[in-house]
mmCIF file with all atom_site columns, C-alpha atoms and ligand atoms in Angstrom:
data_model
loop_
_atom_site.group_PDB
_atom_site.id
_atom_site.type_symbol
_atom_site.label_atom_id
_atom_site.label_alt_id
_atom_site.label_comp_id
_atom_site.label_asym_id
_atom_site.label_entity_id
_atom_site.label_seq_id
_atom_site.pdbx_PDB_ins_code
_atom_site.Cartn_x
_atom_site.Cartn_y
_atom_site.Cartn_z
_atom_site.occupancy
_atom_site.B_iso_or_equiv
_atom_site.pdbx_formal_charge
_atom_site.auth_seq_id
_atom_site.auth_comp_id
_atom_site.auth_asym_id
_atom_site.auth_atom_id
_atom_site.pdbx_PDB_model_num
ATOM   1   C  CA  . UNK A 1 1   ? 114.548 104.989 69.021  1.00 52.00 ? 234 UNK A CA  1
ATOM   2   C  CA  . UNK A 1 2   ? 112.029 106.034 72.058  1.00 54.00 ? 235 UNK A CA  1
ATOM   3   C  CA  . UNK A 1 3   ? 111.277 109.388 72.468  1.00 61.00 ? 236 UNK A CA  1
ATOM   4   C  CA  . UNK A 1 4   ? 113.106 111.087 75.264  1.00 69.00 ? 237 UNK A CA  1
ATOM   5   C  CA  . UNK A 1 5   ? 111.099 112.630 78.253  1.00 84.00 ? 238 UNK A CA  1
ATOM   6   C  CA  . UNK A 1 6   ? 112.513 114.215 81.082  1.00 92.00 ? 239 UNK A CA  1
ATOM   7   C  CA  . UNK A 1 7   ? 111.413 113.093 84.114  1.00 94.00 ? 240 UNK A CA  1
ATOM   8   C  CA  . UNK A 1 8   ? 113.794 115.172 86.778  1.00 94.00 ? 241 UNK A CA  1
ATOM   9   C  CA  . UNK A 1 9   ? 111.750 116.256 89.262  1.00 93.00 ? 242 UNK A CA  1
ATOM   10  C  CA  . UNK A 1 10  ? 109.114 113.746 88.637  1.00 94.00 ? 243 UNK A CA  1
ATOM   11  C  CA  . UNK A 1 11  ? 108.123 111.532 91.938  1.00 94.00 ? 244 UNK A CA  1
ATOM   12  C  CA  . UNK A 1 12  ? 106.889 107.833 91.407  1.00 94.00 ? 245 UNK A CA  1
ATOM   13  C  CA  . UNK A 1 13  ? 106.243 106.748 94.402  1.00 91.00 ? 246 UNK A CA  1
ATOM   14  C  CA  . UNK A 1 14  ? 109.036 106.250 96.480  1.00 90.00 ? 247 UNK A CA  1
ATOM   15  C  CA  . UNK A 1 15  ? 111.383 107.564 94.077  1.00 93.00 ? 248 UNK A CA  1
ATOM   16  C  CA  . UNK A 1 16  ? 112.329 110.880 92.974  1.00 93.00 ? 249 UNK A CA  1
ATOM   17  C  CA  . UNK A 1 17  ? 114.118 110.972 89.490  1.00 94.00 ? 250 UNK A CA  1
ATOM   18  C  CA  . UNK A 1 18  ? 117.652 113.070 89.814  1.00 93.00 ? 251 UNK A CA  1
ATOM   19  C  CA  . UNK A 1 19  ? 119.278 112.799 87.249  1.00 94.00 ? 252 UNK A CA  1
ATOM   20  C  CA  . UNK A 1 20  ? 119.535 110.936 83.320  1.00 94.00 ? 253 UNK A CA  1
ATOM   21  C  CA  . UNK A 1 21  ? 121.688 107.651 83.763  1.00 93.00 ? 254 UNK A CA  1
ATOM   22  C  CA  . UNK A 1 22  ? 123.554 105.655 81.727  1.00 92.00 ? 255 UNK A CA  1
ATOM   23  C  CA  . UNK A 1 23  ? 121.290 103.811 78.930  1.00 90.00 ? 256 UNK A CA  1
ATOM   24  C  CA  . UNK A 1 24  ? 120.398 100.493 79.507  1.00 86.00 ? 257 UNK A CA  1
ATOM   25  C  CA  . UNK A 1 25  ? 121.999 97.815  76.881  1.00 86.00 ? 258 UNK A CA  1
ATOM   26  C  CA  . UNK A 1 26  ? 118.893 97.479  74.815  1.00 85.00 ? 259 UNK A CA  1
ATOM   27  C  CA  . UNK A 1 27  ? 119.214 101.270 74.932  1.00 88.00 ? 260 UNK A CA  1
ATOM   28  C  CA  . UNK A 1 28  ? 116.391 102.139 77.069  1.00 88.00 ? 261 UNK A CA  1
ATOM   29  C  CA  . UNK A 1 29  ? 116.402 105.101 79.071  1.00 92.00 ? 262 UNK A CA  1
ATOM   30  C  CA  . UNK A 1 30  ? 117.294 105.023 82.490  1.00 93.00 ? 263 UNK A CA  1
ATOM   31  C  CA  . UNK A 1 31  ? 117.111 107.592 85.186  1.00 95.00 ? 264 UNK A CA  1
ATOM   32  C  CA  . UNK A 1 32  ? 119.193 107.897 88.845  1.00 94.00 ? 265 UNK A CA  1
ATOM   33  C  CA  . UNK A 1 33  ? 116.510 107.954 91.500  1.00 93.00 ? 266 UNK A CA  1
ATOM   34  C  CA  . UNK A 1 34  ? 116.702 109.160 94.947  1.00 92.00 ? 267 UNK A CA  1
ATOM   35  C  CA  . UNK A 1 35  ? 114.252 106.645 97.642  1.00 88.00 ? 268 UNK A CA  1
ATOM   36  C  CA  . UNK A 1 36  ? 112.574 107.876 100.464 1.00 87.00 ? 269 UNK A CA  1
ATOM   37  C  CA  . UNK A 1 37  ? 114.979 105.774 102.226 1.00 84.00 ? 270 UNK A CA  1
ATOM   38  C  CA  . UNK A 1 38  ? 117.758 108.544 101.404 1.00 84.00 ? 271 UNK A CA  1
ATOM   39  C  CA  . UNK A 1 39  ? 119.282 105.282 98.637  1.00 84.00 ? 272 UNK A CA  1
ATOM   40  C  CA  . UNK A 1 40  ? 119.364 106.083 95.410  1.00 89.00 ? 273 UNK A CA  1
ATOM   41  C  CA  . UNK A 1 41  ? 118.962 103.812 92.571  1.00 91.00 ? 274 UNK A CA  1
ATOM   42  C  CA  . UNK A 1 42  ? 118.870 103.255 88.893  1.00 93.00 ? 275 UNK A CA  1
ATOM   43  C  CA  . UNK A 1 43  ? 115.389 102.571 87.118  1.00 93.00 ? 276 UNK A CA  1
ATOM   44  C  CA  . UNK A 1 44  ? 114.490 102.228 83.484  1.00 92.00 ? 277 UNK A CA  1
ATOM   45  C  CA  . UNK A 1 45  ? 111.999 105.368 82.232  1.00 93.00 ? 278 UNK A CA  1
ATOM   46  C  CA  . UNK A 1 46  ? 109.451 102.367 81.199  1.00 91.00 ? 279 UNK A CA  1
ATOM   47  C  CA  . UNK A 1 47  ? 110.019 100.748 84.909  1.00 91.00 ? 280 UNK A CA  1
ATOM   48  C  CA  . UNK A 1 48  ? 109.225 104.096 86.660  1.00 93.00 ? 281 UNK A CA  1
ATOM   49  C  CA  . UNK A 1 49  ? 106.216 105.040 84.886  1.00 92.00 ? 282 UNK A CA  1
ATOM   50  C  CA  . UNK A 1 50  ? 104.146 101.959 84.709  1.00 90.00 ? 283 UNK A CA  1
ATOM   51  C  CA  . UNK A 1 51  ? 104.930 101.333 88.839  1.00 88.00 ? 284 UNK A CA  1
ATOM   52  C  CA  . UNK A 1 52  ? 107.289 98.305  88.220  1.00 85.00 ? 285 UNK A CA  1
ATOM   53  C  CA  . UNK A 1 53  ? 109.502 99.608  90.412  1.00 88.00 ? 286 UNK A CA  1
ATOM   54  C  CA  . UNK A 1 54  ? 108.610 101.715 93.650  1.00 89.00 ? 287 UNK A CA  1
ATOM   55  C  CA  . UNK A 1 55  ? 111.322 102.257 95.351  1.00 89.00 ? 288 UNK A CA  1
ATOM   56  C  CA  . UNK A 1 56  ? 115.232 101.304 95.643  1.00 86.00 ? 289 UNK A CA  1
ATOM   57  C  CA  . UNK A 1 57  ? 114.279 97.779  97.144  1.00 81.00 ? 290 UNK A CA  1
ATOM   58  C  CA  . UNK A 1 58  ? 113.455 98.808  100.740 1.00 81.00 ? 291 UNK A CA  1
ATOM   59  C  CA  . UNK A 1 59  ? 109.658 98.896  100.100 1.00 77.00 ? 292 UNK A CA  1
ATOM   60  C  CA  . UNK A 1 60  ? 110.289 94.843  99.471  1.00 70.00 ? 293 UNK A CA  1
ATOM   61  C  CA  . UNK A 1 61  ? 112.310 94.973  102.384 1.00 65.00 ? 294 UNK A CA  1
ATOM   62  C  CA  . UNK A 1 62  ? 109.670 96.424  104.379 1.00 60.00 ? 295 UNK A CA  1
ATOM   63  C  CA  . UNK A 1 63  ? 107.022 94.721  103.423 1.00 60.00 ? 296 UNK A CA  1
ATOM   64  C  CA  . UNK A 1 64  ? 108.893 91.446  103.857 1.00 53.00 ? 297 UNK A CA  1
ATOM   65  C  CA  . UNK A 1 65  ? 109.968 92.388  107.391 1.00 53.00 ? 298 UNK A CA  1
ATOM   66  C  CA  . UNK A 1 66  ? 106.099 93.071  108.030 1.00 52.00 ? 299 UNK A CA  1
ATOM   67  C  CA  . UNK A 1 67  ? 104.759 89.678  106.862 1.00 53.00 ? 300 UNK A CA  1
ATOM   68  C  CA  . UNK A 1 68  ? 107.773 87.925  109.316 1.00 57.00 ? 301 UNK A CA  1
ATOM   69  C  CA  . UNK A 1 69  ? 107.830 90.387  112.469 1.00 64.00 ? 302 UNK A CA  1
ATOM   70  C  CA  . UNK A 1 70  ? 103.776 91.306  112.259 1.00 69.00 ? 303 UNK A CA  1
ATOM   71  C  CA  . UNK A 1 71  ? 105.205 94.434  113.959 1.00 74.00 ? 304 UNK A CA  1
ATOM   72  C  CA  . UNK A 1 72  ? 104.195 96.903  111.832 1.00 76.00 ? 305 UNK A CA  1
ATOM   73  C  CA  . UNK A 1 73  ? 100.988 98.252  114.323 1.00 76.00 ? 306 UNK A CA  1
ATOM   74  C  CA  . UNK A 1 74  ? 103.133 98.707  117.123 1.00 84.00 ? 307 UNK A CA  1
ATOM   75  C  CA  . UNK A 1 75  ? 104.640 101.837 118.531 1.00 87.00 ? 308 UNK A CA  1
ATOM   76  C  CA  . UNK A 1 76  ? 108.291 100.767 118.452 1.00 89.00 ? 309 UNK A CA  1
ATOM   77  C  CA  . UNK A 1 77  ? 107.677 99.983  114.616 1.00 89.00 ? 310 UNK A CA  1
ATOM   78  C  CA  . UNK A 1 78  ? 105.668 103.595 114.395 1.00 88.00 ? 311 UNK A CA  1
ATOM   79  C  CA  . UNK A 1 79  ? 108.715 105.235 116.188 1.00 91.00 ? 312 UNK A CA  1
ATOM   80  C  CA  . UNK A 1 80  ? 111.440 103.528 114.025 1.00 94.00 ? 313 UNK A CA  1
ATOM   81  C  CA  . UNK A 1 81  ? 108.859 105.101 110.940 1.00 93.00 ? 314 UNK A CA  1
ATOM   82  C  CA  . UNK A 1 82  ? 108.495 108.024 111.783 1.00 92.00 ? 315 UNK A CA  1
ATOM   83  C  CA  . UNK A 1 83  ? 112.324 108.894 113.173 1.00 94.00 ? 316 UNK A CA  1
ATOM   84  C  CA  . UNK A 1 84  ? 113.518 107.722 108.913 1.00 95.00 ? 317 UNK A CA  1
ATOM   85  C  CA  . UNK A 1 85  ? 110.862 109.936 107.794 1.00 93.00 ? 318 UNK A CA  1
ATOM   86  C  CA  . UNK A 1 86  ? 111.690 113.048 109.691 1.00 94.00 ? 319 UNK A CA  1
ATOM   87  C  CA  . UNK A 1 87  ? 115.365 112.419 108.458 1.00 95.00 ? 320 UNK A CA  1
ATOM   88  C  CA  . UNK A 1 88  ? 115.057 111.631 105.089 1.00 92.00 ? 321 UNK A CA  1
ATOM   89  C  CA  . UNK A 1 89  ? 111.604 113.005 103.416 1.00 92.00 ? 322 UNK A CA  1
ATOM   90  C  CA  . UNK A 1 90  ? 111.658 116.836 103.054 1.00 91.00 ? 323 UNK A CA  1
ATOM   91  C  CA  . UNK A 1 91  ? 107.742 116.554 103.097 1.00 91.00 ? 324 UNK A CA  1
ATOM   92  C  CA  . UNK A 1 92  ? 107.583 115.637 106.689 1.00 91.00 ? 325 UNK A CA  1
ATOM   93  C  CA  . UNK A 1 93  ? 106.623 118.429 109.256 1.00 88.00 ? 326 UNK A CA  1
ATOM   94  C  CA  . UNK A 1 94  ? 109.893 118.075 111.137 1.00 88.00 ? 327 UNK A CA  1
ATOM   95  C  CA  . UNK A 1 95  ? 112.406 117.208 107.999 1.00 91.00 ? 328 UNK A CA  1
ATOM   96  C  CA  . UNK A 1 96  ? 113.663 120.803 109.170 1.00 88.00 ? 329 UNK A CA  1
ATOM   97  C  CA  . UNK A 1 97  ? 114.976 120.057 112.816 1.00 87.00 ? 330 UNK A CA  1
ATOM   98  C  CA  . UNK A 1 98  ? 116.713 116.478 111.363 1.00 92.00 ? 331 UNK A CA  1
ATOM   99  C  CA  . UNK A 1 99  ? 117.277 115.820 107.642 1.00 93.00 ? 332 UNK A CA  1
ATOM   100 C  CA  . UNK A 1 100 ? 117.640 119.283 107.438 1.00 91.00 ? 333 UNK A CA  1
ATOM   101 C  CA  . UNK A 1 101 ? 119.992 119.841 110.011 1.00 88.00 ? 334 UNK A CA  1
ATOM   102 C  CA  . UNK A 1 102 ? 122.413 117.242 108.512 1.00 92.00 ? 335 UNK A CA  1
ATOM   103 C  CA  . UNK A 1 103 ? 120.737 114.308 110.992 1.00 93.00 ? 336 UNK A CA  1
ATOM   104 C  CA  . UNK A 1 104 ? 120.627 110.943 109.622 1.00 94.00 ? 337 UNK A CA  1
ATOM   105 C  CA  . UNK A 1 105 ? 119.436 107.683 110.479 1.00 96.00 ? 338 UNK A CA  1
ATOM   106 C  CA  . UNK A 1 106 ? 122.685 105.225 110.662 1.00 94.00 ? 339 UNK A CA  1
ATOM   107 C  CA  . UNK A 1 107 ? 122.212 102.419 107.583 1.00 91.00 ? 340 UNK A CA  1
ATOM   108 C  CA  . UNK A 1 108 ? 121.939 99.916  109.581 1.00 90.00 ? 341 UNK A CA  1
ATOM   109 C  CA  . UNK A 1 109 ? 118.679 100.812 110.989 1.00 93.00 ? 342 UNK A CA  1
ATOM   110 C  CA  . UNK A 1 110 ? 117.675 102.995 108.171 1.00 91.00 ? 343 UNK A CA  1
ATOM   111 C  CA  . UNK A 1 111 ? 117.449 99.263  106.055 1.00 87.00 ? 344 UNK A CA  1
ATOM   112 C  CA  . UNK A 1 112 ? 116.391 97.179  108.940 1.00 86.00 ? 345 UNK A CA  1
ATOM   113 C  CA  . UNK A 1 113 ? 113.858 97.281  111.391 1.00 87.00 ? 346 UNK A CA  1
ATOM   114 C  CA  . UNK A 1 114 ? 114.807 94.373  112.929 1.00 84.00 ? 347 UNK A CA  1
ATOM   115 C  CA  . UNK A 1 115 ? 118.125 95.609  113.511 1.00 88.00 ? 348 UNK A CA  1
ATOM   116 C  CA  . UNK A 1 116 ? 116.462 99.023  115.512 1.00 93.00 ? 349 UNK A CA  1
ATOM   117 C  CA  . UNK A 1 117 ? 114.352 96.592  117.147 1.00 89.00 ? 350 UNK A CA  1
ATOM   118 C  CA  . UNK A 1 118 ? 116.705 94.148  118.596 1.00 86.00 ? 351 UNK A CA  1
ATOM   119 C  CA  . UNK A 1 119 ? 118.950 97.355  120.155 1.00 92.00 ? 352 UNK A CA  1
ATOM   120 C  CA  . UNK A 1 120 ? 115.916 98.580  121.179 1.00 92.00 ? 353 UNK A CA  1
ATOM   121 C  CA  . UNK A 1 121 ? 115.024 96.111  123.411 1.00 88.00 ? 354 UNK A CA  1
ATOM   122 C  CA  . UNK A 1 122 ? 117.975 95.278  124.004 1.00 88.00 ? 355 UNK A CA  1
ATOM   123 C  CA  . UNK A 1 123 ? 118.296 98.464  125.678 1.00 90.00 ? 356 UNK A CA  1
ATOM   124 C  CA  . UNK A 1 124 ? 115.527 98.997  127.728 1.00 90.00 ? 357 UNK A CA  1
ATOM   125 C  CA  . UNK A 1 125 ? 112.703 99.749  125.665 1.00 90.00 ? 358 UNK A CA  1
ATOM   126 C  CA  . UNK A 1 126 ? 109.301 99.800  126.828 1.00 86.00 ? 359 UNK A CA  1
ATOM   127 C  CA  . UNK A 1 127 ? 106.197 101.725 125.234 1.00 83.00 ? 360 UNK A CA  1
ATOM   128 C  CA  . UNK A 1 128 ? 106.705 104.813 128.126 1.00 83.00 ? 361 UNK A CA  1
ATOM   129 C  CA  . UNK A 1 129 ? 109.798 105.412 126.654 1.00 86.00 ? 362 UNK A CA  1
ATOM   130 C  CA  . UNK A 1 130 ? 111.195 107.291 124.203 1.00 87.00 ? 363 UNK A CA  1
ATOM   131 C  CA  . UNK A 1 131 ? 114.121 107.475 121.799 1.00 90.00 ? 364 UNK A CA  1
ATOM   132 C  CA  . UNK A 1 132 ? 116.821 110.179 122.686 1.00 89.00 ? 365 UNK A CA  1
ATOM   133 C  CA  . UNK A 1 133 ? 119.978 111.079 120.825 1.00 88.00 ? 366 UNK A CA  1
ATOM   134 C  CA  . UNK A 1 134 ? 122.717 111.874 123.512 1.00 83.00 ? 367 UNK A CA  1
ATOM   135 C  CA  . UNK A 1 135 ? 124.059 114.144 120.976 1.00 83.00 ? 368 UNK A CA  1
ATOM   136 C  CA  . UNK A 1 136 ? 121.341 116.391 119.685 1.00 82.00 ? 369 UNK A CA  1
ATOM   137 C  CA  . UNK A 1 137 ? 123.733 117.051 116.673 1.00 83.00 ? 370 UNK A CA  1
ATOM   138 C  CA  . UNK A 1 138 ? 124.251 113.917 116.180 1.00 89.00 ? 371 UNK A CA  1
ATOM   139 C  CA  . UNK A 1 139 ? 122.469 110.912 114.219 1.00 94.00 ? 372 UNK A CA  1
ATOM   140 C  CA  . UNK A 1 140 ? 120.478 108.118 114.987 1.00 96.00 ? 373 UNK A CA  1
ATOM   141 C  CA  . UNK A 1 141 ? 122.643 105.081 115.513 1.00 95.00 ? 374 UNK A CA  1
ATOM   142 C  CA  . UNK A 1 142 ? 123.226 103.003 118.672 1.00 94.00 ? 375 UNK A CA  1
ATOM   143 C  CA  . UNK A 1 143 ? 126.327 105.085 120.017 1.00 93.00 ? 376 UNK A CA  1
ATOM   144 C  CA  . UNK A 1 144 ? 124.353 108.008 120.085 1.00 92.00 ? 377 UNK A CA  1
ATOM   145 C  CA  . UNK A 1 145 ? 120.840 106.862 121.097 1.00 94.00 ? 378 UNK A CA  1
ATOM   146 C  CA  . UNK A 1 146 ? 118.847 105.736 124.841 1.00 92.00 ? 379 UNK A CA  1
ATOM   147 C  CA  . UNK A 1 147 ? 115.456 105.148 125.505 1.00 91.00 ? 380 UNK A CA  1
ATOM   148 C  CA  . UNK A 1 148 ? 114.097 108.141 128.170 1.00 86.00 ? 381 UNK A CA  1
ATOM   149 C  CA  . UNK A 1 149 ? 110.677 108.702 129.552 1.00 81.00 ? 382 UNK A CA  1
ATOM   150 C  CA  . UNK A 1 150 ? 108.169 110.852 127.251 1.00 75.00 ? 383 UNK A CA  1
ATOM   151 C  CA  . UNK A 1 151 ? 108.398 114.499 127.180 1.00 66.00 ? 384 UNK A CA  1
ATOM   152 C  CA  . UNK A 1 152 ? 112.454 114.452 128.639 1.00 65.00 ? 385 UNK A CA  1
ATOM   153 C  CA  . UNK A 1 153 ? 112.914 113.988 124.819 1.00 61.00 ? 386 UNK A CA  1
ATOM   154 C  CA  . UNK A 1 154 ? 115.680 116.780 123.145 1.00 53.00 ? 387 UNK A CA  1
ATOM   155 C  CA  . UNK A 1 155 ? 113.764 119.049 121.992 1.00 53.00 ? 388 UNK A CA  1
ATOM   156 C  CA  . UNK A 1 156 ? 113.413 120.490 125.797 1.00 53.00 ? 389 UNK A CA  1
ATOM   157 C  CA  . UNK A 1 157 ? 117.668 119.537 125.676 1.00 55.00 ? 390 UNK A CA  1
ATOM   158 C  CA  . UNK A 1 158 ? 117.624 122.275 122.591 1.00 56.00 ? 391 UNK A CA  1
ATOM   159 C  CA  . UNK A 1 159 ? 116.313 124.807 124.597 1.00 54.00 ? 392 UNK A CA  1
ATOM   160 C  CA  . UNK A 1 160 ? 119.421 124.553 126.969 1.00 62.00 ? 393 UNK A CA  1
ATOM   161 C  CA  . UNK A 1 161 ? 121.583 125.156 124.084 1.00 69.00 ? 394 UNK A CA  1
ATOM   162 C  CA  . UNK A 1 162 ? 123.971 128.183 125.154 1.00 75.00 ? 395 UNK A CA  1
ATOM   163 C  CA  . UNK A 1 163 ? 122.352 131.227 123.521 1.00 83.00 ? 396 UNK A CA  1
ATOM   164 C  CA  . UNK A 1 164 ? 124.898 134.023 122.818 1.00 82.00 ? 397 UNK A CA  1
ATOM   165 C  CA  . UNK A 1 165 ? 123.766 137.502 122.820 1.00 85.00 ? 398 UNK A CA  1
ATOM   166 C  CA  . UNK A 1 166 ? 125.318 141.414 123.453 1.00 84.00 ? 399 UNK A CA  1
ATOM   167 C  CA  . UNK A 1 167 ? 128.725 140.156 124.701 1.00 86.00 ? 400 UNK A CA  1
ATOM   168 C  CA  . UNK A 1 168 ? 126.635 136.995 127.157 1.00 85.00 ? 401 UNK A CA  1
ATOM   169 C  CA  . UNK A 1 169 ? 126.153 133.618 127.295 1.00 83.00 ? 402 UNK A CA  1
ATOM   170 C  CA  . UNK A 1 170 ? 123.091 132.363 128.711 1.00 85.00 ? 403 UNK A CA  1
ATOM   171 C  CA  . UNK A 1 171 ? 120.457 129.133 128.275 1.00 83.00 ? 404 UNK A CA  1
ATOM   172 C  CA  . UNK A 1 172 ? 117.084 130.621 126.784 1.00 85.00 ? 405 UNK A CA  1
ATOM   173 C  CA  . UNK A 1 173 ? 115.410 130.539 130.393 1.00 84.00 ? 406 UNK A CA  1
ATOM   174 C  CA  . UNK A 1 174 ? 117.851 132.514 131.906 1.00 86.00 ? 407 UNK A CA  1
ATOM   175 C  CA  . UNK A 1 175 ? 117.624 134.720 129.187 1.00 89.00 ? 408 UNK A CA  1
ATOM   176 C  CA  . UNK A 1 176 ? 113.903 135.151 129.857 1.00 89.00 ? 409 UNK A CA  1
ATOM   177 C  CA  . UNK A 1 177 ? 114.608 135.581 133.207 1.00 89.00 ? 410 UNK A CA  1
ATOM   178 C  CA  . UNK A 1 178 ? 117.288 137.883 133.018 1.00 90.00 ? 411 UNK A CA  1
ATOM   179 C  CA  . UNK A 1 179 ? 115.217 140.255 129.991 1.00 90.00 ? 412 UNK A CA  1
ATOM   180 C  CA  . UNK A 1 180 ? 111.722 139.579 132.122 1.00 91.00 ? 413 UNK A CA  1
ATOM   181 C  CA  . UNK A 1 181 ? 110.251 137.450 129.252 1.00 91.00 ? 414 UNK A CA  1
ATOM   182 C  CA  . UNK A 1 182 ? 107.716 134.687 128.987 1.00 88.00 ? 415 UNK A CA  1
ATOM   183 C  CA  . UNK A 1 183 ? 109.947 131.790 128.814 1.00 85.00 ? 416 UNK A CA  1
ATOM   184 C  CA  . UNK A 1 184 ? 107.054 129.948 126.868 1.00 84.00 ? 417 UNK A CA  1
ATOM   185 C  CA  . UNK A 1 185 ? 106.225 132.787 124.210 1.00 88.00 ? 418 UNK A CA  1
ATOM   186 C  CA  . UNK A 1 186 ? 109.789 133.164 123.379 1.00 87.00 ? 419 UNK A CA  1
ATOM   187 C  CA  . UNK A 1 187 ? 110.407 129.197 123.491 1.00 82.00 ? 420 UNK A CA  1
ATOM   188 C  CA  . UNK A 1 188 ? 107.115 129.047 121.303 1.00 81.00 ? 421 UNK A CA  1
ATOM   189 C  CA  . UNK A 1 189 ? 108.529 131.703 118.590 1.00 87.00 ? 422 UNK A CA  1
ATOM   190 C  CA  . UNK A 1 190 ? 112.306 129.956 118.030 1.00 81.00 ? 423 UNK A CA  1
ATOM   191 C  CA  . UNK A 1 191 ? 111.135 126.539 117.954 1.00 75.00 ? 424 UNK A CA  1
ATOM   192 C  CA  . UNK A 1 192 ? 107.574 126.785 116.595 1.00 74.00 ? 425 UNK A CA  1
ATOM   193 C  CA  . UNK A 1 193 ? 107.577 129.926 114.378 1.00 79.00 ? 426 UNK A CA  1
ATOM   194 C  CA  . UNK A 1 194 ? 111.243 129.617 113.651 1.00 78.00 ? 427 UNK A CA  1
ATOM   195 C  CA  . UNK A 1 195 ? 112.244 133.295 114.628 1.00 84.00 ? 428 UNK A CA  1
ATOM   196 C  CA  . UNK A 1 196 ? 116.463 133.581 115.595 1.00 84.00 ? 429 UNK A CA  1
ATOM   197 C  CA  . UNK A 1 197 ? 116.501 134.812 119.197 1.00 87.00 ? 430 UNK A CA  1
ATOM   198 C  CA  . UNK A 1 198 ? 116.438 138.333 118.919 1.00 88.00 ? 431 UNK A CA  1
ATOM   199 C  CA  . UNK A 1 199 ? 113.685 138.622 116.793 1.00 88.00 ? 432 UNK A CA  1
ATOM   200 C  CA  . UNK A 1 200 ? 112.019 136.372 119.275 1.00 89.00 ? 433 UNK A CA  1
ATOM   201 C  CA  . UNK A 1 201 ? 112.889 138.641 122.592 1.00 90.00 ? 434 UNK A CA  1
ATOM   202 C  CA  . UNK A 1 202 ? 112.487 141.822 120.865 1.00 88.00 ? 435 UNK A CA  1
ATOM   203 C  CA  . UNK A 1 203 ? 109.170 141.408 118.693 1.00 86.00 ? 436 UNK A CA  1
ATOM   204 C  CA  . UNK A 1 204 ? 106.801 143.572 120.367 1.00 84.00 ? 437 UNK A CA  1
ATOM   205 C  CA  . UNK A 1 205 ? 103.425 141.089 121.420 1.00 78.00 ? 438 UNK A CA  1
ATOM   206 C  CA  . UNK A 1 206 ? 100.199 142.122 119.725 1.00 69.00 ? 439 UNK A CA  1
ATOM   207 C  CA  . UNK A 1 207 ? 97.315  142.280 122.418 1.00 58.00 ? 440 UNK A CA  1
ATOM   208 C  CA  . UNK A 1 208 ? 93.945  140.184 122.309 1.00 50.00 ? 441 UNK A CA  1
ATOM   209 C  CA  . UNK A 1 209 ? 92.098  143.311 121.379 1.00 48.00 ? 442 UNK A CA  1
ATOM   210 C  CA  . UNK A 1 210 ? 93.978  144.776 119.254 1.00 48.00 ? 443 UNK A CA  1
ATOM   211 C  CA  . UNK A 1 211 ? 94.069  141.701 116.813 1.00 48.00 ? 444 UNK A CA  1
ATOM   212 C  CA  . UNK A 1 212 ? 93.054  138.155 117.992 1.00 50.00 ? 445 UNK A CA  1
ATOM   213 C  CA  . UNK A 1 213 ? 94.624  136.863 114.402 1.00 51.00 ? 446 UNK A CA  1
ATOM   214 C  CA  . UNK A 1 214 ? 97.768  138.583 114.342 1.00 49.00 ? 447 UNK A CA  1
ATOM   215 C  CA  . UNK A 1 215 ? 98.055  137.048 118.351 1.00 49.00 ? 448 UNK A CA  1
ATOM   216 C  CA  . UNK A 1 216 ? 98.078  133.603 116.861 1.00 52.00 ? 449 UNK A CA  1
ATOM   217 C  CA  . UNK A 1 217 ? 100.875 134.771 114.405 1.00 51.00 ? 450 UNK A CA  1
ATOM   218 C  CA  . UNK A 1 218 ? 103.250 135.951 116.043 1.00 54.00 ? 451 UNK A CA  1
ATOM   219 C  CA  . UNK A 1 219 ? 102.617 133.593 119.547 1.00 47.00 ? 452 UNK A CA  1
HETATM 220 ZN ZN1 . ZN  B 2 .   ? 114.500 102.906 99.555  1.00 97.09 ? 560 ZN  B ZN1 1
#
């Protein structure tokens, strides 16, 4: 009988092992795997380990859909990248304002490129352009996505979210007008330092002279 390992926690490449599965026949060890992709699959212990298997199939996919659409250099192939791996790798700098929110990327495109790329252009892409999700709550699938011209995108829609505070409802930049604030320090410390919106309009501002390090902390 092979010697049992644990390997929860343990990352091989694309996959992250969860959880002990059910043996295989022969009686090998299997483990539940979660992909990058947000799939998860089942891998034998032996399969994981020596690289046989990288990930829940996608990587195939991927690299498949590479050799046929030769897309893979482009920005609309970057963009469709890079929106999956803000949604569904907690490593990525900005996991915390999708995946982490609860934002996914619909199945359909999540397993396709092809399939983002066709309602892409489809619907008016062009390289100015960038993808927008009518509802900033809301996921990445066709009913809820446009193409709009760089820097419109939503995080400058986030900062128009209704901001409640002593009793008031206000956007953030009539807050900062109402309270006399810089609108950009105060934008800078919710979305950049990740401060709720009190601490980020009542945090006193450290001076250049007074400490040119502690100025770059707190914004
Ligand atoms: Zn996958």
């Amino acid at each position: 009988m092979p010697k049992f390992i644990d390997l929860v926690g343990k990352k091989y490449n694309k996959l992250t092992v969860i959880e002990r599965a059910e043996n295989a026949s022969s009686g090998a060890v299997r483990w539940k795997c979660l992909c990058e992709c947000g799939n998860y699959t089942i891998v034998r212990a032996a399969n994981l380990k020596n690289g046989a298997v990288k990930s829940c199939g996608c990587l195939l996919h991927e690299t498949e859909n590479k050799k046929t659409h030769g897309m893979s250099k482009t920005r609309i192939y970057q963009e469709w990248n890079s929106i999956k791996n803000r949604c569904t790798n907690p490593s990525n700098k900005r996991y915390e304002d999708y995946g982490g929110r609860g934002i996914n990327v619909c199945s359909e495109w999540r397993n396709d490129f092809l399939s983002f790329y066709n309602w892409a252009v489809t619907n008016g892409y062009n390289d100015r352009l960038t993808i927008e999700r009518k509802d900033v709550d809301g996921d990445y699938c066709p009913e809820n996505c446009c193409w709009i011209p760089l820097g419109e995108q939503a995080n400058n829609r986030r900062m128009n979210l209704s901001i409640e505070y002593n009793g008031k409802t206000k956007n953030l930049k009539e807050w900062c007008e109402e309270l006399n604030l810089n609108y950009k320090r105060v934008h800078n410390r919710m979305f950049k330092l990740g401060y709720s919106f009190e601490e980020a309009i009542t945090k006193p501002v450290m001076t250049q002279k007074r400490n040119k390090e502690a100025k770059n902390k707190y914004g």
